[in-house]
GROMACS .gro file of N, CA and C in nm:
model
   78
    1UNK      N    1   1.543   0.623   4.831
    1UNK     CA    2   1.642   0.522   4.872
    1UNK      C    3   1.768   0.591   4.919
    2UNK      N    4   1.790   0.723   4.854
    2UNK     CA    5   1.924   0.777   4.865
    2UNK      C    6   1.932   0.801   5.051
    3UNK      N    7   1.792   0.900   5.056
    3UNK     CA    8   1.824   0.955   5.206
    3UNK      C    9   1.808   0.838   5.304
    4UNK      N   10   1.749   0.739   5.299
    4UNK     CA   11   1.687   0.628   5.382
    4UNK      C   12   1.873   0.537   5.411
    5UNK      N   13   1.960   0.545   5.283
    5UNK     CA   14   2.029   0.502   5.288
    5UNK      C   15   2.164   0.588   5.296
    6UNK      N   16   2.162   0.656   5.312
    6UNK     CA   17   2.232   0.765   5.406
    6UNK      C   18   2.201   0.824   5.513
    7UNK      N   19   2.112   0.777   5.535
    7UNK     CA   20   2.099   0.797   5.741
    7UNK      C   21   2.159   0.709   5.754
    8UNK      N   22   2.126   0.566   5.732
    8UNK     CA   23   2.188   0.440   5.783
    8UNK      C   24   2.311   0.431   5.727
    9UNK      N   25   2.375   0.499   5.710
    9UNK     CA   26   2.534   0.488   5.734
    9UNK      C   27   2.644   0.637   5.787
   10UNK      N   28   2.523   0.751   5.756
   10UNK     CA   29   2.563   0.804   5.891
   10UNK      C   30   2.556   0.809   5.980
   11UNK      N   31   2.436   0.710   6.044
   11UNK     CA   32   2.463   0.690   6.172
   11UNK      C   33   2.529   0.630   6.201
   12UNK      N   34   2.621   0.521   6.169
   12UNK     CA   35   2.720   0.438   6.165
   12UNK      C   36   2.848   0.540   6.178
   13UNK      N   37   2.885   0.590   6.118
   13UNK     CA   38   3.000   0.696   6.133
   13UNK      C   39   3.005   0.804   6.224
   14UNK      N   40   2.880   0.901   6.230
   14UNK     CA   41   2.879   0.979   6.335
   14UNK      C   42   2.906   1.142   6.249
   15UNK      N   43   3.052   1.163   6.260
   15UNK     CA   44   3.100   1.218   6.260
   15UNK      C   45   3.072   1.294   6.090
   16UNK      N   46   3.059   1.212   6.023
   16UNK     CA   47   3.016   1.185   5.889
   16UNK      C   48   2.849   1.202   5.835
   17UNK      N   49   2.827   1.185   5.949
   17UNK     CA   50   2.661   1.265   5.966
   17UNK      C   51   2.647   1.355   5.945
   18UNK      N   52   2.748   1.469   5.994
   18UNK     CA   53   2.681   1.621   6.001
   18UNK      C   54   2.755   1.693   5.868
   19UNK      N   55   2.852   1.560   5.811
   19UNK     CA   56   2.874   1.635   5.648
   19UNK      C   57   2.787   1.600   5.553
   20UNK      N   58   2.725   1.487   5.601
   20UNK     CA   59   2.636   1.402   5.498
   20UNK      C   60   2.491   1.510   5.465
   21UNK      N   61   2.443   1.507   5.627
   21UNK     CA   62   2.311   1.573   5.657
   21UNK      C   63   2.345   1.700   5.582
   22UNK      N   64   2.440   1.791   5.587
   22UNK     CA   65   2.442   1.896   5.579
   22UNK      C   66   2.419   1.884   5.379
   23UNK      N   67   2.441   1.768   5.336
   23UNK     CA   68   2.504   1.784   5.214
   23UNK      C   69   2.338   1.778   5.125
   24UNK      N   70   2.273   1.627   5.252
   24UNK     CA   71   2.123   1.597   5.204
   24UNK      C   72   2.001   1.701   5.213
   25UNK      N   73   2.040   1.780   5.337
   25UNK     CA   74   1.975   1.902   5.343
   25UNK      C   75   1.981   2.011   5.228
   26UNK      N   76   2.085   2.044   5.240
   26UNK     CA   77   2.111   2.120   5.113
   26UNK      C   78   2.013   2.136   4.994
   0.00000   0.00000   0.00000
């Protein structure tokens, strides 16, 4: 649920994606 629901709101932000992704990747 976490990652499903953090795509869908970084894609909404954008910019906030590539701290998010970087964070979910991790």
């Amino acid at each position: 649920v976490g990652e499903n629901g953090t795509v869908n709101l970084t894609h909404h932000h954008g910019l906030c994606n590539d701290f998010l992704v970087a964070l979910v990747h991790e």
